[in-house]
mmCIF file of C-alpha atoms and ligand atoms in Angstrom:
data_model
loop_
_atom_site.group_PDB
_atom_site.id
_atom_site.type_symbol
_atom_site.label_atom_id
_atom_site.label_comp_id
_atom_site.label_asym_id
_atom_site.label_seq_id
_atom_site.Cartn_x
_atom_site.Cartn_y
_atom_site.Cartn_z
ATOM 1 C CA MET A 12 16.929 12.870 8.691
ATOM 2 C CA PRO A 13 18.365 11.055 5.671
ATOM 3 C CA GLY A 14 15.988 8.611 4.044
ATOM 4 C CA THR A 15 12.844 10.253 5.414
ATOM 5 C CA PHE A 16 10.487 12.897 4.079
ATOM 6 C CA ASP A 17 7.602 15.167 5.020
ATOM 7 C CA VAL A 18 4.358 15.417 3.095
ATOM 8 C CA LEU A 19 2.637 18.801 3.357
ATOM 9 C CA PRO A 20 -0.701 20.011 2.060
ATOM 10 C CA PRO A 21 -1.714 20.275 -0.708
ATOM 11 C CA GLU A 22 0.545 17.366 -1.823
ATOM 12 C CA SER A 23 -0.814 15.314 1.073
ATOM 13 C CA ARG A 24 -4.267 15.382 -0.536
ATOM 14 C CA ARG A 25 -3.017 12.652 -2.837
ATOM 15 C CA TRP A 26 -2.070 10.574 0.212
ATOM 16 C CA GLU A 27 -5.505 11.201 1.676
ATOM 17 C CA ALA A 28 -7.038 9.933 -1.535
ATOM 18 C CA LEU A 29 -4.829 6.807 -1.517
ATOM 19 C CA LEU A 30 -5.788 5.981 2.064
ATOM 20 C CA ALA A 31 -9.487 6.823 1.780
ATOM 21 C CA THR A 32 -9.879 4.812 -1.423
ATOM 22 C CA PHE A 33 -8.175 1.808 0.134
ATOM 23 C CA ALA A 34 -10.174 1.974 3.376
ATOM 24 C CA ARG A 35 -13.454 2.195 1.469
ATOM 25 C CA LEU A 36 -12.566 -0.689 -0.845
ATOM 26 C CA VAL A 37 -11.415 -3.226 1.729
ATOM 27 C CA ALA A 38 -14.151 -2.285 4.209
ATOM 28 C CA SER A 39 -16.633 -3.190 1.476
ATOM 29 C CA ALA A 40 -15.171 -6.728 1.531
ATOM 30 C CA GLY A 41 -15.374 -7.167 5.303
ATOM 31 C CA TYR A 42 -11.833 -6.215 6.351
ATOM 32 C CA GLY A 43 -11.438 -4.333 9.667
ATOM 33 C CA LEU A 44 -8.658 -1.910 10.559
ATOM 34 C CA LEU A 45 -5.703 -3.426 12.450
ATOM 35 C CA ILE A 46 -3.249 -1.166 14.290
ATOM 36 C CA THR A 47 -0.044 -2.729 15.598
ATOM 37 C CA PRO A 48 3.023 -1.103 17.190
ATOM 38 C CA THR A 49 5.623 0.414 14.895
ATOM 39 C CA PHE A 50 8.323 -1.546 16.733
ATOM 40 C CA GLU A 51 8.415 -5.097 18.084
ATOM 41 C CA GLU A 52 10.958 -7.358 19.670
ATOM 42 C CA LEU A 53 13.520 -8.236 17.021
ATOM 43 C CA SER A 54 12.637 -11.923 17.290
ATOM 44 C CA VAL A 55 9.136 -11.272 15.880
ATOM 45 C CA PHE A 56 10.676 -10.331 12.557
ATOM 46 C CA GLN A 57 13.563 -12.797 12.700
ATOM 47 C CA ARG A 58 11.143 -15.705 12.753
ATOM 48 C CA VAL A 59 9.744 -14.470 9.454
ATOM 49 C CA GLY A 60 12.837 -15.545 7.567
ATOM 50 C CA GLU A 61 16.520 -15.623 8.383
ATOM 51 C CA SER A 62 17.675 -15.914 4.807
ATOM 52 C CA THR A 63 15.837 -12.913 3.406
ATOM 53 C CA ASP A 64 17.408 -9.536 2.674
ATOM 54 C CA VAL A 65 14.822 -7.823 4.826
ATOM 55 C CA VAL A 66 15.981 -9.713 7.899
ATOM 56 C CA ARG A 67 19.667 -10.235 7.082
ATOM 57 C CA LYS A 68 20.800 -6.763 6.232
ATOM 58 C CA GLU A 69 17.994 -4.219 6.066
ATOM 59 C CA MET A 70 16.420 -4.427 9.524
ATOM 60 C CA TYR A 71 16.285 -1.139 11.419
ATOM 61 C CA ASP A 72 17.106 -2.608 14.836
ATOM 62 C CA PHE A 73 18.770 -1.376 17.999
ATOM 63 C CA VAL A 74 19.137 -2.041 21.716
ATOM 64 C CA ASP A 75 16.947 0.300 23.777
ATOM 65 C CA LYS A 76 17.614 1.788 27.226
ATOM 66 C CA GLY A 77 16.080 -1.271 28.862
ATOM 67 C CA ASP A 78 18.546 -3.558 27.024
ATOM 68 C CA ARG A 79 15.807 -4.941 24.819
ATOM 69 C CA HIS A 80 16.739 -5.716 21.242
ATOM 70 C CA ILE A 81 13.942 -4.196 19.212
ATOM 71 C CA ALA A 82 13.312 -3.463 15.564
ATOM 72 C CA LEU A 83 11.221 -0.971 13.646
ATOM 73 C CA ARG A 84 8.886 -3.092 11.574
ATOM 74 C CA PRO A 85 10.187 -3.936 8.089
ATOM 75 C CA GLU A 86 6.681 -5.051 7.049
ATOM 76 C CA VAL A 87 3.339 -5.638 8.759
ATOM 77 C CA THR A 88 2.585 -9.314 8.121
ATOM 78 C CA ALA A 89 4.841 -10.513 10.959
ATOM 79 C CA SER A 90 3.185 -8.076 13.358
ATOM 80 C CA ALA A 91 -0.270 -9.157 12.209
ATOM 81 C CA VAL A 92 0.644 -12.810 12.804
ATOM 82 C CA ARG A 93 2.058 -11.921 16.223
ATOM 83 C CA ALA A 94 -1.200 -10.103 17.057
ATOM 84 C CA PHE A 95 -3.267 -13.042 15.798
ATOM 85 C CA VAL A 96 -1.313 -15.505 17.940
ATOM 86 C CA GLN A 97 -1.513 -13.218 20.971
ATOM 87 C CA HIS A 98 -5.241 -12.420 20.829
ATOM 88 C CA HIS A 99 -6.564 -15.577 19.090
ATOM 89 C CA PRO A 100 -9.543 -13.892 17.404
ATOM 90 C CA THR A 101 -12.219 -16.039 15.755
ATOM 91 C CA THR A 102 -11.535 -16.895 12.153
ATOM 92 C CA PRO A 103 -11.813 -15.981 9.394
ATOM 93 C CA TRP A 104 -9.983 -12.904 10.633
ATOM 94 C CA LYS A 105 -9.787 -10.278 7.898
ATOM 95 C CA VAL A 106 -7.851 -7.102 8.633
ATOM 96 C CA TRP A 107 -6.345 -4.161 6.798
ATOM 97 C CA TYR A 108 -3.622 -1.733 7.770
ATOM 98 C CA ALA A 109 -1.898 1.425 6.629
ATOM 99 C CA GLY A 110 1.350 2.790 7.966
ATOM 100 C CA SER A 111 5.108 3.173 8.010
ATOM 101 C CA ASN A 112 7.693 0.446 7.551
ATOM 102 C CA PHE A 113 11.441 0.797 7.974
ATOM 103 C CA ARG A 114 14.692 -0.515 6.572
ATOM 104 C CA TYR A 115 18.231 0.462 7.420
ATOM 105 C CA GLU A 116 20.216 0.967 4.276
ATOM 106 C CA LYS A 117 22.079 3.737 2.561
ATOM 107 C CA PRO A 118 19.402 6.189 1.382
ATOM 108 C CA GLN A 119 19.292 6.519 -2.401
ATOM 109 C CA ALA A 120 16.927 7.817 -5.037
ATOM 110 C CA GLY A 121 13.487 6.328 -4.572
ATOM 111 C CA ARG A 122 14.533 4.201 -1.558
ATOM 112 C CA TYR A 123 13.586 5.529 1.847
ATOM 113 C CA ARG A 124 14.400 4.343 5.348
ATOM 114 C CA GLU A 125 10.796 4.988 6.295
ATOM 115 C CA PHE A 126 8.287 4.026 3.638
ATOM 116 C CA HIS A 127 4.547 3.489 3.563
ATOM 117 C CA GLN A 128 2.258 0.628 2.739
ATOM 118 C CA VAL A 129 -1.385 -0.340 2.816
ATOM 119 C CA GLY A 130 -2.300 -4.004 2.981
ATOM 120 C CA ILE A 131 -4.656 -6.730 4.055
ATOM 121 C CA GLU A 132 -4.249 -10.072 5.817
ATOM 122 C CA ALA A 133 -6.842 -12.857 6.008
ATOM 123 C CA PHE A 134 -6.358 -15.705 8.476
ATOM 124 C CA GLY A 135 -8.159 -18.982 8.894
ATOM 125 C CA SER A 136 -9.118 -20.195 5.426
ATOM 126 C CA ALA A 137 -7.207 -22.246 2.861
ATOM 127 C CA ASP A 138 -9.989 -21.784 0.288
ATOM 128 C CA PRO A 139 -8.542 -20.694 -3.077
ATOM 129 C CA ASP A 140 -11.578 -18.430 -3.489
ATOM 130 C CA LEU A 141 -10.021 -16.343 -0.700
ATOM 131 C CA ASP A 142 -6.871 -16.071 -2.830
ATOM 132 C CA VAL A 143 -9.087 -14.726 -5.596
ATOM 133 C CA GLU A 144 -10.733 -12.205 -3.245
ATOM 134 C CA VAL A 145 -7.371 -10.931 -2.003
ATOM 135 C CA VAL A 146 -5.749 -10.696 -5.429
ATOM 136 C CA ALA A 147 -8.859 -8.997 -6.829
ATOM 137 C CA LEU A 148 -8.928 -6.355 -4.076
ATOM 138 C CA GLY A 149 -5.412 -5.240 -4.944
ATOM 139 C CA TRP A 150 -6.318 -5.170 -8.610
ATOM 140 C CA GLU A 151 -9.482 -3.153 -7.929
ATOM 141 C CA TYR A 152 -7.526 -0.700 -5.800
ATOM 142 C CA TYR A 153 -5.234 0.261 -8.660
ATOM 143 C CA ALA A 154 -8.241 0.551 -10.949
ATOM 144 C CA ALA A 155 -10.082 2.757 -8.419
ATOM 145 C CA LEU A 156 -7.057 5.085 -8.321
ATOM 146 C CA GLY A 157 -7.162 5.392 -12.091
ATOM 147 C CA LEU A 158 -4.059 3.329 -12.897
ATOM 148 C CA GLN A 159 -4.430 1.469 -16.167
ATOM 149 C CA GLN A 160 -0.977 0.090 -16.881
ATOM 150 C CA VAL A 161 -0.824 -2.601 -14.231
ATOM 151 C CA GLU A 162 0.106 -6.211 -14.899
ATOM 152 C CA LEU A 163 -0.779 -8.982 -12.465
ATOM 153 C CA LEU A 164 1.809 -11.762 -12.118
ATOM 154 C CA VAL A 165 0.836 -15.019 -10.424
ATOM 155 C CA ASN A 166 2.854 -18.058 -9.367
ATOM 156 C CA SER A 167 2.541 -21.009 -7.020
ATOM 157 C CA LEU A 168 5.369 -21.826 -4.620
ATOM 158 C CA GLY A 169 3.939 -25.165 -3.532
ATOM 159 C CA ASP A 170 3.657 -26.218 0.080
ATOM 160 C CA GLY A 171 5.407 -28.308 2.733
ATOM 161 C CA VAL A 172 4.784 -31.420 0.648
ATOM 162 C CA CYS A 173 5.986 -30.434 -2.812
ATOM 163 C CA ARG A 174 8.371 -27.546 -2.134
ATOM 164 C CA PRO A 175 11.202 -29.456 -0.356
ATOM 165 C CA PRO A 176 11.692 -31.969 -3.188
ATOM 166 C CA TYR A 177 11.457 -29.149 -5.728
ATOM 167 C CA ARG A 178 13.962 -27.079 -3.749
ATOM 168 C CA ALA A 179 16.392 -30.029 -3.758
ATOM 169 C CA LEU A 180 15.932 -30.432 -7.493
ATOM 170 C CA LEU A 181 16.550 -26.722 -8.093
ATOM 171 C CA LEU A 182 19.575 -26.693 -5.801
ATOM 172 C CA GLN A 183 21.098 -29.596 -7.688
ATOM 173 C CA PHE A 184 20.453 -27.862 -11.008
ATOM 174 C CA LEU A 185 21.957 -24.561 -9.850
ATOM 175 C CA ALA A 186 24.904 -26.138 -8.012
ATOM 176 C CA GLU A 187 26.008 -27.610 -11.337
ATOM 177 C CA ARG A 188 25.968 -24.064 -12.765
ATOM 178 C CA ARG A 189 27.219 -22.239 -9.686
ATOM 179 C CA ASP A 190 29.955 -20.348 -11.539
ATOM 180 C CA GLN A 191 27.390 -18.913 -13.969
ATOM 181 C CA LEU A 192 25.360 -17.230 -11.219
ATOM 182 C CA CYS A 193 25.906 -13.674 -9.978
ATOM 183 C CA LEU A 194 28.312 -13.383 -7.030
ATOM 184 C CA GLU A 195 25.574 -12.843 -4.465
ATOM 185 C CA HIS A 196 23.584 -15.920 -5.415
ATOM 186 C CA ARG A 197 26.682 -18.038 -5.858
ATOM 187 C CA ALA A 198 27.530 -17.383 -2.205
ATOM 188 C CA ARG A 199 23.978 -17.784 -0.931
ATOM 189 C CA LEU A 200 22.844 -20.667 -3.056
ATOM 190 C CA GLU A 201 22.388 -23.151 -0.211
ATOM 191 C CA ASP A 202 20.563 -20.576 1.963
ATOM 192 C CA ASN A 203 17.803 -20.034 -0.536
ATOM 193 C CA PRO A 204 18.203 -21.321 -4.097
ATOM 194 C CA LEU A 205 14.806 -19.841 -5.036
ATOM 195 C CA ARG A 206 16.142 -16.297 -4.816
ATOM 196 C CA ALA A 207 18.317 -16.835 -7.887
ATOM 197 C CA LEU A 208 15.068 -17.273 -9.840
ATOM 198 C CA ASP A 209 13.956 -13.668 -9.423
ATOM 199 C CA CYS A 210 17.416 -12.122 -9.587
ATOM 200 C CA LYS A 211 17.440 -9.333 -12.140
ATOM 201 C CA LYS A 212 21.124 -9.738 -13.060
ATOM 202 C CA PRO A 213 21.736 -11.098 -16.562
ATOM 203 C CA GLU A 214 24.038 -13.901 -15.291
ATOM 204 C CA CYS A 215 21.335 -15.334 -13.061
ATOM 205 C CA ARG A 216 18.622 -14.857 -15.675
ATOM 206 C CA LYS A 217 20.628 -16.823 -18.177
ATOM 207 C CA ALA A 218 21.695 -19.554 -15.774
ATOM 208 C CA THR A 219 18.135 -20.108 -14.532
ATOM 209 C CA ALA A 220 16.366 -19.930 -17.897
ATOM 210 C CA ASP A 221 15.961 -23.698 -18.116
ATOM 211 C CA ALA A 222 15.801 -24.361 -14.381
ATOM 212 C CA PRO A 223 13.068 -26.681 -13.107
ATOM 213 C CA ARG A 224 9.901 -24.750 -12.245
ATOM 214 C CA GLN A 225 7.856 -25.263 -9.106
ATOM 215 C CA ILE A 226 4.677 -25.013 -11.131
ATOM 216 C CA ASP A 227 5.651 -28.246 -12.934
ATOM 217 C CA HIS A 228 6.309 -29.998 -9.626
ATOM 218 C CA LEU A 229 3.198 -29.245 -7.602
ATOM 219 C CA CYS A 230 1.492 -31.955 -5.545
ATOM 220 C CA GLU A 231 -2.142 -32.579 -6.396
ATOM 221 C CA PRO A 232 -3.717 -30.356 -3.699
ATOM 222 C CA CYS A 233 -1.428 -27.464 -4.715
ATOM 223 C CA SER A 234 -2.236 -28.067 -8.349
ATOM 224 C CA LEU A 235 -5.987 -28.007 -7.673
ATOM 225 C CA HIS A 236 -5.565 -24.883 -5.539
ATOM 226 C CA LEU A 237 -3.849 -23.068 -8.388
ATOM 227 C CA ALA A 238 -6.450 -24.205 -10.909
ATOM 228 C CA ARG A 239 -9.337 -22.926 -8.762
ATOM 229 C CA THR A 240 -7.521 -19.618 -8.166
ATOM 230 C CA ARG A 241 -6.969 -19.177 -11.890
ATOM 231 C CA ALA A 242 -10.591 -20.033 -12.638
ATOM 232 C CA GLY A 243 -11.693 -17.395 -10.119
ATOM 233 C CA LEU A 244 -9.557 -14.674 -11.672
ATOM 234 C CA ASP A 245 -10.910 -15.641 -15.079
ATOM 235 C CA ALA A 246 -14.489 -15.510 -13.758
ATOM 236 C CA LEU A 247 -13.922 -11.972 -12.426
ATOM 237 C CA GLY A 248 -12.360 -10.892 -15.704
ATOM 238 C CA ILE A 249 -9.002 -10.078 -14.110
ATOM 239 C CA PRO A 250 -6.151 -10.609 -16.562
ATOM 240 C CA TYR A 251 -2.937 -12.114 -15.222
ATOM 241 C CA ARG A 252 0.241 -13.770 -16.396
ATOM 242 C CA ILE A 253 1.819 -16.849 -14.817
ATOM 243 C CA GLU A 254 5.380 -15.855 -13.876
ATOM 244 C CA THR A 255 7.296 -18.888 -12.661
ATOM 245 C CA GLY A 256 10.260 -16.779 -11.521
ATOM 246 C CA LEU A 257 8.094 -14.910 -9.010
ATOM 247 C CA VAL A 258 9.325 -16.064 -5.584
ATOM 248 C CA ARG A 259 8.909 -12.825 -3.541
ATOM 249 C CA GLY A 260 11.457 -11.568 -1.044
ATOM 250 C CA LEU A 261 10.221 -13.370 2.047
ATOM 251 C CA ASP A 262 10.604 -17.038 2.896
ATOM 252 C CA TYR A 263 7.201 -17.681 4.350
ATOM 253 C CA TYR A 264 5.082 -17.786 1.228
ATOM 254 C CA THR A 265 3.304 -20.980 0.171
ATOM 255 C CA ARG A 266 1.128 -21.737 -2.833
ATOM 256 C CA THR A 267 -0.257 -18.549 -4.408
ATOM 257 C CA THR A 268 2.161 -15.638 -4.735
ATOM 258 C CA PHE A 269 1.443 -12.576 -6.806
ATOM 259 C CA GLU A 270 2.791 -9.198 -7.732
ATOM 260 C CA TYR A 271 1.387 -6.119 -9.432
ATOM 261 C CA ALA A 272 3.818 -4.519 -11.867
ATOM 262 C CA GLY A 273 3.450 -0.890 -12.973
ATOM 263 C CA LEU A 274 4.196 -0.998 -16.672
ATOM 264 C CA ALA A 275 4.642 2.779 -16.884
ATOM 265 C CA LEU A 276 7.633 2.507 -14.516
ATOM 266 C CA ASP A 277 11.218 1.482 -15.148
ATOM 267 C CA SER A 278 11.196 -2.315 -15.275
ATOM 268 C CA ALA A 279 13.921 -2.714 -12.619
ATOM 269 C CA GLN A 280 11.722 -0.970 -10.031
ATOM 270 C CA ASN A 281 8.173 -1.514 -11.161
ATOM 271 C CA ALA A 282 6.678 -3.639 -8.369
ATOM 272 C CA LEU A 283 3.650 -1.710 -7.066
ATOM 273 C CA GLY A 284 2.862 -4.345 -4.489
ATOM 274 C CA GLY A 285 2.428 -8.028 -3.966
ATOM 275 C CA GLY A 286 1.706 -10.776 -1.566
ATOM 276 C CA GLY A 287 0.847 -14.389 -1.171
ATOM 277 C CA ARG A 288 -0.343 -17.217 0.954
ATOM 278 C CA TYR A 289 1.572 -18.100 4.140
ATOM 279 C CA ASP A 290 -0.136 -21.208 5.447
ATOM 280 C CA GLY A 291 2.738 -22.224 7.755
ATOM 281 C CA LEU A 292 3.585 -18.862 9.300
ATOM 282 C CA VAL A 293 1.120 -18.770 12.214
ATOM 283 C CA GLY A 294 2.282 -22.222 13.297
ATOM 284 C CA GLU A 295 5.935 -21.195 12.995
ATOM 285 C CA MET A 296 5.280 -18.180 15.187
ATOM 286 C CA GLY A 297 3.843 -20.275 17.977
ATOM 287 C CA GLY A 298 0.140 -20.257 17.106
ATOM 288 C CA PRO A 299 -2.237 -23.023 16.108
ATOM 289 C CA ASP A 300 -1.868 -24.194 12.498
ATOM 290 C CA THR A 301 -3.795 -21.507 10.610
ATOM 291 C CA PRO A 302 -3.629 -20.690 6.917
ATOM 292 C CA GLY A 303 -3.277 -17.063 5.869
ATOM 293 C CA ILE A 304 -2.918 -14.818 2.860
ATOM 294 C CA GLY A 305 -2.329 -11.117 2.314
ATOM 295 C CA PHE A 306 -0.706 -8.377 0.306
ATOM 296 C CA ALA A 307 1.179 -5.129 0.872
ATOM 297 C CA LEU A 308 1.114 -2.243 -1.580
ATOM 298 C CA GLY A 309 3.742 0.502 -1.563
ATOM 299 C CA LEU A 310 2.335 4.023 -1.574
ATOM 300 C CA GLU A 311 5.514 5.767 -2.795
ATOM 301 C CA ARG A 312 5.665 3.429 -5.792
ATOM 302 C CA ILE A 313 1.947 3.934 -6.498
ATOM 303 C CA LEU A 314 2.446 7.717 -6.513
ATOM 304 C CA LEU A 315 5.297 7.280 -9.023
ATOM 305 C CA ALA A 316 3.014 5.159 -11.199
ATOM 306 C CA LEU A 317 0.214 7.748 -10.977
ATOM 307 C CA ASP A 318 2.710 10.414 -12.087
ATOM 308 C CA ALA A 319 4.013 8.194 -14.886
ATOM 309 C CA GLU A 320 0.463 7.624 -16.138
ATOM 310 C CA GLY A 321 -0.519 11.267 -15.628
ATOM 311 C CA VAL A 322 -3.350 10.521 -13.186
ATOM 312 C CA GLU A 323 -4.226 13.371 -10.816
ATOM 313 C CA THR A 324 -5.605 11.463 -7.846
ATOM 314 C CA GLY A 325 -6.802 13.717 -5.055
ATOM 315 C CA ALA A 326 -5.162 16.877 -6.332
ATOM 316 C CA ALA A 327 -7.962 17.367 -8.848
ATOM 317 C CA LEU A 328 -10.568 17.626 -6.114
ATOM 318 C CA PRO A 329 -11.190 21.019 -4.508
ATOM 319 C CA ALA A 330 -9.746 21.045 -0.997
ATOM 320 C CA LEU A 331 -12.641 23.182 0.246
ATOM 321 C CA ASP A 332 -16.198 23.769 -0.889
ATOM 322 C CA ALA A 333 -16.368 27.383 0.219
ATOM 323 C CA PHE A 334 -14.253 30.157 1.715
ATOM 324 C CA VAL A 335 -16.090 32.880 3.614
ATOM 325 C CA VAL A 336 -14.847 36.425 2.918
ATOM 326 C CA ASP A 337 -16.296 38.762 5.527
ATOM 327 C CA PHE A 338 -15.451 42.469 5.686
ATOM 328 C CA ALA A 339 -18.571 43.452 7.656
ATOM 329 C CA GLY A 340 -17.229 42.778 11.115
ATOM 330 C CA GLY A 341 -16.584 39.023 11.228
ATOM 331 C CA ASP A 342 -19.862 37.687 12.638
ATOM 332 C CA ALA A 343 -20.870 36.219 9.267
ATOM 333 C CA ALA A 344 -17.489 34.498 8.886
ATOM 334 C CA ARG A 345 -17.842 32.980 12.339
ATOM 335 C CA ASP A 346 -21.467 31.892 11.972
ATOM 336 C CA LEU A 347 -21.543 30.929 8.298
ATOM 337 C CA THR A 348 -18.504 28.620 8.454
ATOM 338 C CA ALA A 349 -20.092 26.892 11.459
ATOM 339 C CA THR A 350 -23.390 26.460 9.571
ATOM 340 C CA LEU A 351 -21.641 25.106 6.481
ATOM 341 C CA ARG A 352 -19.463 22.686 8.481
ATOM 342 C CA ALA A 353 -22.514 21.452 10.438
ATOM 343 C CA ALA A 354 -24.140 20.699 7.073
ATOM 344 C CA GLY A 355 -21.170 18.486 6.133
ATOM 345 C CA LEU A 356 -19.590 21.002 3.767
ATOM 346 C CA ARG A 357 -15.913 21.935 3.859
ATOM 347 C CA ALA A 358 -15.547 25.594 4.728
ATOM 348 C CA ASP A 359 -12.796 27.918 5.894
ATOM 349 C CA ARG A 360 -12.340 31.615 6.538
ATOM 350 C CA ALA A 361 -9.708 34.263 7.230
ATOM 351 C CA PHE A 362 -8.945 35.626 10.677
ATOM 352 C CA ASP A 363 -7.580 38.857 12.181
ATOM 353 C CA GLY A 364 -9.957 41.271 10.378
ATOM 354 C CA ARG A 365 -7.861 41.257 7.202
ATOM 355 C CA SER A 366 -8.616 43.522 4.247
ATOM 356 C CA PRO A 367 -11.017 42.258 1.514
ATOM 357 C CA LYS A 368 -8.066 41.998 -0.895
ATOM 358 C CA SER A 369 -6.069 39.860 1.518
ATOM 359 C CA GLN A 370 -9.107 37.659 2.243
ATOM 360 C CA PHE A 371 -9.742 37.080 -1.465
ATOM 361 C CA LYS A 372 -6.106 36.100 -1.874
ATOM 362 C CA SER A 373 -6.500 33.556 0.941
ATOM 363 C CA ALA A 374 -9.686 32.263 -0.690
ATOM 364 C CA ASP A 375 -7.831 31.697 -3.981
ATOM 365 C CA ARG A 376 -4.911 30.022 -2.272
ATOM 366 C CA SER A 377 -7.221 27.731 -0.267
ATOM 367 C CA GLY A 378 -8.332 25.885 -3.382
ATOM 368 C CA ALA A 379 -11.994 26.448 -2.472
ATOM 369 C CA ALA A 380 -14.593 26.065 -5.207
ATOM 370 C CA MET A 381 -16.255 29.378 -4.320
ATOM 371 C CA ALA A 382 -16.030 32.412 -2.083
ATOM 372 C CA LEU A 383 -19.012 33.427 0.030
ATOM 373 C CA VAL A 384 -18.743 37.186 0.315
ATOM 374 C CA VAL A 385 -20.344 39.287 3.062
ATOM 375 C CA GLY A 386 -19.639 43.030 2.898
ATOM 376 C CA PRO A 387 -21.640 45.781 4.623
ATOM 377 C CA ASP A 388 -24.327 45.727 1.856
ATOM 378 C CA GLU A 389 -24.866 41.948 2.074
ATOM 379 C CA ALA A 390 -24.842 42.086 5.880
ATOM 380 C CA ALA A 391 -27.543 44.773 5.861
ATOM 381 C CA ALA A 392 -29.664 42.800 3.368
ATOM 382 C CA GLY A 393 -29.230 39.442 5.131
ATOM 383 C CA ALA A 394 -27.667 38.077 1.959
ATOM 384 C CA VAL A 395 -24.460 36.419 0.728
ATOM 385 C CA ALA A 396 -22.702 36.970 -2.590
ATOM 386 C CA ILE A 397 -21.347 33.795 -4.178
ATOM 387 C CA LYS A 398 -18.241 34.148 -6.305
ATOM 388 C CA ASP A 399 -17.116 31.138 -8.297
ATOM 389 C CA LEU A 400 -13.337 30.671 -7.941
ATOM 390 C CA ARG A 401 -12.820 27.855 -10.443
ATOM 391 C CA GLU A 402 -15.127 28.065 -13.445
ATOM 392 C CA GLY A 403 -15.586 31.836 -13.557
ATOM 393 C CA ALA A 404 -19.422 31.688 -13.390
ATOM 394 C CA PRO A 405 -21.072 35.102 -12.784
ATOM 395 C CA GLN A 406 -21.447 36.254 -9.199
ATOM 396 C CA VAL A 407 -24.921 35.876 -7.685
ATOM 397 C CA THR A 408 -26.435 37.032 -4.416
ATOM 398 C CA VAL A 409 -28.701 34.725 -2.423
ATOM 399 C CA PRO A 410 -30.572 35.129 0.868
ATOM 400 C CA ARG A 411 -28.534 33.956 3.843
ATOM 401 C CA ALA A 412 -31.084 31.167 4.526
ATOM 402 C CA ASP A 413 -30.476 29.631 1.074
ATOM 403 C CA VAL A 414 -26.663 29.556 1.195
ATOM 404 C CA VAL A 415 -26.219 25.936 2.304
ATOM 405 C CA ASP A 416 -28.564 24.634 -0.404
ATOM 406 C CA GLU A 417 -26.884 26.771 -3.052
ATOM 407 C CA VAL A 418 -23.360 25.606 -2.073
ATOM 408 C CA ARG A 419 -24.565 21.994 -2.047
ATOM 409 C CA ARG A 420 -26.108 22.386 -5.476
ATOM 410 C CA ARG A 421 -22.900 23.848 -6.869
ATOM 411 C CA VAL A 422 -20.525 21.213 -5.482
ATOM 412 C CA GLY A 423 -22.942 18.383 -6.206
ATOM 413 C CA ARG A 424 -23.177 17.026 -2.667
HETATM 414 ZN ZN1 LIG B 528 21.714 -13.305 -8.888
HETATM 415 ZN ZN1 LIG B 529 2.033 -29.049 -2.755
#
């Protein structure tokens, strides 16, 4: 299918590492796994923002056999809000997710119809210290993966009090310069004047250079919120840059918005992830007024950044601890792999009574750290020969009863 891809082992080990690292990190901060359907009624996503690209032209939607108009999810936040409204869990409600999202557009290099994200959402607190927690978790994730060239951009989009007057001010400013904007933002100016601010086209950049900035027109509560958020990032030693053009692609953000840029990537496509506060969204989707904040991080983009920085996440780890090579009848292969696996070690073996040569080839291909060899001599002596497959250490023979301890010692677990 165009715009989709498979991930096979061993390449998928990198994906395993991305997911396991994320799950461990956010679980340590009290976030629980949320699983929502991959498709929802179209209206769930439409309420998120009629004027955004995601909803206007990229939604992967269709009418099903039951005449329902449904859409494959373009992002998870809307589904998380829908789930929150439907199940009304106690707050604060802190959840994380990992999975596929979809957009319907012409497939092109680096843009897929099905793409993958991890993310978190936290509902029920307007405390700016929660903004700091959320922003910091994304930052720590990149660090845990080994990425070093990441820049954190932060902005405030105001709230229901200070955004409307700012929006009017911006619209007036841009309407006077309408013919200097790019064609797209000329036509859509009234829909969402903020989008011209993060347009990458030179016309829009030039025309908006001196545009009024939301950050200079915040009401006092928004101003205090931003100050406390900044103080928190400073206290945690997380560097960031205020980027007043950062408006994000979705309409629902309020106050804190942020983005992580991969500086090793081409600047036109360097967003590794981002998010923000959406204090009005639960109310707009039919729930009780509940503040919320979250982020989504794109796994394909993160893999590109890891490649660009030369970081070998996951692939550097041995896939297996040991591979059992048995040419003494097969009982040792059967029993030893079971013993190793029961001890929490990763072990595999060959089947079908293959020749020693063929089994050693499988052991090499498996990526195991060592081969545990049982030929007729070892079987008779109740012993196992250990052959290092990575470092080339000399082969040793140990009593069968000591094998688990010896493998543990060698792999450091
Ligand atoms: Zn533009
Ligand atoms: Zn405000």
